[in-house]
Amino acid sequence: MASPSVTKLFNNVVFFSAFCVTLVAVPVSSFQFQVGGEMGWIKPTGNESDIYFKWATENRFHIGDVLYFEYQNDSVLVVNYTDYQKCVVSNPISKFEDGNTVLRIDRYGFFYFISGQPDHCKAGQKLVIRVMVQSEVESPTSAPSPKGGVDSGDYDAWDFNWGPPLNSTIKLSFASYFLTILGGVLLIFYVFM
């Protein structure tokens, strides 16, 4: 039979291991989207004016996900619904010009992005995404069209707290949830043991 000090040491090792696994599991709960896929953030040509609309409808966005805009000689503007519709570049909520913009989504709802070049925006270089509420994650239906029935609330700069960039490229997984719950159960077990 093991001595009480060996049992206590074993319990501490198990607890510490579970705690570390839980800490590692939390950061993997996001996905990084390269806006526009391989083509990136560019001015659409020809009859491709809806390429960003199509790209957005093929993806599901959640709090914690990251949007990566890759571009040259352009910019990314975060705007309100009205400025999105009219391609108004003079009053952005946020403006990014670094060519490699990484934005972390920190709330649910709609986000509106346009090119800082008015002619690019009018050609279709604009994007609206809908960040899903957690209960909507399981819905298998396609995303609603941003061309009608969209929340047209005018968000101000305080609604867009992007926080530090996150460079995760791992999808939210069942394992992340499981390990987080396991860590919590082990913590409760340890505390009351």
PDB file of N, CA, C and O in Angstrom, residues 4 6 14 25 42 44 50 56 60 64 72 84-85 87 89 96 99 104 115 119-121 136 144 153 170 174 184 191:
ATOM      1  N   PRO A   4       0.835   7.857   2.449  1.00  0.00           N
ATOM      2  CA  PRO A   4       0.000   9.031   2.199  1.00  0.00           C
ATOM      3  C   PRO A   4       0.732  10.121   1.413  1.00  0.00           C
ATOM      4  O   PRO A   4       0.129  10.808   0.595  1.00  0.00           O
ATOM      5  N   VAL A   6       3.069   9.671  -0.921  1.00  0.00           N
ATOM      6  CA  VAL A   6       3.138   9.250  -2.324  1.00  0.00           C
ATOM      7  C   VAL A   6       1.782   9.448  -2.990  1.00  0.00           C
ATOM      8  O   VAL A   6       1.698   9.920  -4.131  1.00  0.00           O
ATOM      9  N   VAL A  14      -1.350  14.469 -11.096  1.00  0.00           N
ATOM     10  CA  VAL A  14      -2.547  14.313 -11.937  1.00  0.00           C
ATOM     11  C   VAL A  14      -3.262  15.652 -12.081  1.00  0.00           C
ATOM     12  O   VAL A  14      -3.635  16.055 -13.188  1.00  0.00           O
ATOM     13  N   ALA A  25      -5.855  23.547 -24.130  1.00  0.00           N
ATOM     14  CA  ALA A  25      -7.060  23.289 -24.918  1.00  0.00           C
ATOM     15  C   ALA A  25      -7.833  24.559 -25.212  1.00  0.00           C
ATOM     16  O   ALA A  25      -8.455  24.676 -26.261  1.00  0.00           O
ATOM     17  N   ILE A  42      -8.534  41.713 -52.755  1.00  0.00           N
ATOM     18  CA  ILE A  42      -8.197  42.412 -53.999  1.00  0.00           C
ATOM     19  C   ILE A  42      -9.468  42.976 -54.633  1.00  0.00           C
ATOM     20  O   ILE A  42     -10.576  42.557 -54.310  1.00  0.00           O
ATOM     21  N   PRO A  44     -12.202  43.053 -57.224  1.00  0.00           N
ATOM     22  CA  PRO A  44     -12.757  42.078 -58.164  1.00  0.00           C
ATOM     23  C   PRO A  44     -12.695  42.596 -59.601  1.00  0.00           C
ATOM     24  O   PRO A  44     -12.781  43.802 -59.849  1.00  0.00           O
ATOM     25  N   ASP A  50     -19.368  39.728 -56.688  1.00  0.00           N
ATOM     26  CA  ASP A  50     -19.922  39.129 -55.466  1.00  0.00           C
ATOM     27  C   ASP A  50     -19.014  38.057 -54.860  1.00  0.00           C
ATOM     28  O   ASP A  50     -19.456  37.232 -54.069  1.00  0.00           O
ATOM     29  N   ALA A  56     -18.065  34.669 -47.895  1.00  0.00           N
ATOM     30  CA  ALA A  56     -18.635  34.783 -46.544  1.00  0.00           C
ATOM     31  C   ALA A  56     -19.743  33.767 -46.312  1.00  0.00           C
ATOM     32  O   ALA A  56     -19.875  33.227 -45.213  1.00  0.00           O
ATOM     33  N   ARG A  60     -18.547  29.908 -41.598  1.00  0.00           N
ATOM     34  CA  ARG A  60     -19.254  30.224 -40.359  1.00  0.00           C
ATOM     35  C   ARG A  60     -18.270  30.912 -39.438  1.00  0.00           C
ATOM     36  O   ARG A  60     -17.155  30.427 -39.239  1.00  0.00           O
ATOM     37  N   GLY A  64     -13.951  34.637 -31.253  1.00  0.00           N
ATOM     38  CA  GLY A  64     -12.635  34.025 -31.099  1.00  0.00           C
ATOM     39  C   GLY A  64     -11.969  33.720 -32.423  1.00  0.00           C
ATOM     40  O   GLY A  64     -10.754  33.545 -32.485  1.00  0.00           O
ATOM     41  N   GLN A  72      -2.152  44.425 -51.092  1.00  0.00           N
ATOM     42  CA  GLN A  72      -1.067  45.342 -51.458  1.00  0.00           C
ATOM     43  C   GLN A  72      -1.679  46.624 -51.993  1.00  0.00           C
ATOM     44  O   GLN A  72      -2.683  46.590 -52.711  1.00  0.00           O
ATOM     45  N   TYR A  84     -21.018  50.870 -45.511  1.00  0.00           N
ATOM     46  CA  TYR A  84     -20.800  49.644 -46.275  1.00  0.00           C
ATOM     47  C   TYR A  84     -21.638  49.673 -47.556  1.00  0.00           C
ATOM     48  O   TYR A  84     -21.138  49.421 -48.648  1.00  0.00           O
ATOM     49  N   GLN A  85     -22.919  49.986 -47.413  1.00  0.00           N
ATOM     50  CA  GLN A  85     -23.827  50.004 -48.571  1.00  0.00           C
ATOM     51  C   GLN A  85     -23.405  51.044 -49.615  1.00  0.00           C
ATOM     52  O   GLN A  85     -23.489  50.795 -50.803  1.00  0.00           O
ATOM     53  N   CYS A  87     -20.341  52.564 -49.854  1.00  0.00           N
ATOM     54  CA  CYS A  87     -18.889  52.612 -50.065  1.00  0.00           C
ATOM     55  C   CYS A  87     -18.286  53.947 -49.622  1.00  0.00           C
ATOM     56  O   CYS A  87     -17.455  54.539 -50.302  1.00  0.00           O
ATOM     57  N   VAL A  89     -15.741  55.917 -47.638  1.00  0.00           N
ATOM     58  CA  VAL A  89     -14.435  55.626 -47.046  1.00  0.00           C
ATOM     59  C   VAL A  89     -13.947  56.731 -46.106  1.00  0.00           C
ATOM     60  O   VAL A  89     -12.919  56.575 -45.463  1.00  0.00           O
ATOM     61  N   PHE A  96      -6.985  49.976 -41.520  1.00  0.00           N
ATOM     62  CA  PHE A  96      -5.758  49.186 -41.489  1.00  0.00           C
ATOM     63  C   PHE A  96      -5.095  49.273 -42.853  1.00  0.00           C
ATOM     64  O   PHE A  96      -5.747  49.118 -43.875  1.00  0.00           O
ATOM     65  N   GLY A  99      -1.080  45.730 -44.984  1.00  0.00           N
ATOM     66  CA  GLY A  99      -0.954  44.669 -45.978  1.00  0.00           C
ATOM     67  C   GLY A  99      -1.177  43.269 -45.436  1.00  0.00           C
ATOM     68  O   GLY A  99      -1.354  42.331 -46.193  1.00  0.00           O
ATOM     69  N   ARG A 104      -9.192  39.817 -34.595  1.00  0.00           N
ATOM     70  CA  ARG A 104      -9.847  38.777 -33.800  1.00  0.00           C
ATOM     71  C   ARG A 104     -11.286  39.218 -33.521  1.00  0.00           C
ATOM     72  O   ARG A 104     -11.525  40.320 -33.054  1.00  0.00           O
ATOM     73  N   SER A 115     -12.938  48.152 -48.922  1.00  0.00           N
ATOM     74  CA  SER A 115     -11.619  48.620 -49.332  1.00  0.00           C
ATOM     75  C   SER A 115     -11.556  50.124 -49.100  1.00  0.00           C
ATOM     76  O   SER A 115     -12.559  50.828 -49.226  1.00  0.00           O
ATOM     77  N   ASP A 119     -13.246  53.111 -55.636  1.00  0.00           N
ATOM     78  CA  ASP A 119     -13.561  52.359 -56.853  1.00  0.00           C
ATOM     79  C   ASP A 119     -13.448  50.850 -56.623  1.00  0.00           C
ATOM     80  O   ASP A 119     -14.167  50.072 -57.229  1.00  0.00           O
ATOM     81  N   HIS A 120     -12.570  50.430 -55.722  1.00  0.00           N
ATOM     82  CA  HIS A 120     -12.476  49.005 -55.396  1.00  0.00           C
ATOM     83  C   HIS A 120     -13.747  48.542 -54.688  1.00  0.00           C
ATOM     84  O   HIS A 120     -14.284  47.477 -54.997  1.00  0.00           O
ATOM     85  N   CYS A 121     -14.208  49.344 -53.736  1.00  0.00           N
ATOM     86  CA  CYS A 121     -15.431  48.993 -53.001  1.00  0.00           C
ATOM     87  C   CYS A 121     -16.614  48.898 -53.958  1.00  0.00           C
ATOM     88  O   CYS A 121     -17.383  47.942 -53.905  1.00  0.00           O
ATOM     89  N   GLU A 136     -26.273  29.041 -32.351  1.00  0.00           N
ATOM     90  CA  GLU A 136     -26.458  28.939 -33.794  1.00  0.00           C
ATOM     91  C   GLU A 136     -25.382  28.094 -34.459  1.00  0.00           C
ATOM     92  O   GLU A 136     -25.458  27.805 -35.633  1.00  0.00           O
ATOM     93  N   PRO A 144     -27.504  33.862 -43.922  1.00  0.00           N
ATOM     94  CA  PRO A 144     -28.449  34.730 -44.606  1.00  0.00           C
ATOM     95  C   PRO A 144     -27.736  35.716 -45.521  1.00  0.00           C
ATOM     96  O   PRO A 144     -26.583  36.055 -45.301  1.00  0.00           O
ATOM     97  N   GLY A 153     -27.757  48.403 -37.634  1.00  0.00           N
ATOM     98  CA  GLY A 153     -27.344  49.255 -36.522  1.00  0.00           C
ATOM     99  C   GLY A 153     -26.030  49.936 -36.829  1.00  0.00           C
ATOM    100  O   GLY A 153     -25.131  49.361 -37.417  1.00  0.00           O
ATOM    101  N   ILE A 170      -6.433  26.472 -35.999  1.00  0.00           N
ATOM    102  CA  ILE A 170      -7.052  25.209 -35.607  1.00  0.00           C
ATOM    103  C   ILE A 170      -8.535  25.424 -35.367  1.00  0.00           C
ATOM    104  O   ILE A 170      -8.917  26.336 -34.653  1.00  0.00           O
ATOM    105  N   PHE A 174     -14.158  19.223 -30.598  1.00  0.00           N
ATOM    106  CA  PHE A 174     -14.780  18.533 -29.488  1.00  0.00           C
ATOM    107  C   PHE A 174     -13.750  18.288 -28.395  1.00  0.00           C
ATOM    108  O   PHE A 174     -14.046  18.376 -27.209  1.00  0.00           O
ATOM    109  N   GLY A 184     -11.944  20.855 -15.345  1.00  0.00           N
ATOM    110  CA  GLY A 184     -12.841  21.350 -14.298  1.00  0.00           C
ATOM    111  C   GLY A 184     -13.253  20.252 -13.332  1.00  0.00           C
ATOM    112  O   GLY A 184     -13.278  20.444 -12.115  1.00  0.00           O
ATOM    113  N   VAL A 191     -10.061  19.443  -5.154  1.00  0.00           N
ATOM    114  CA  VAL A 191     -10.397  20.352  -4.067  1.00  0.00           C
ATOM    115  C   VAL A 191     -11.149  19.623  -2.955  1.00  0.00           C
ATOM    116  O   VAL A 191     -10.913  19.862  -1.767  1.00  0.00           O
TER     117      VAL A 191
END
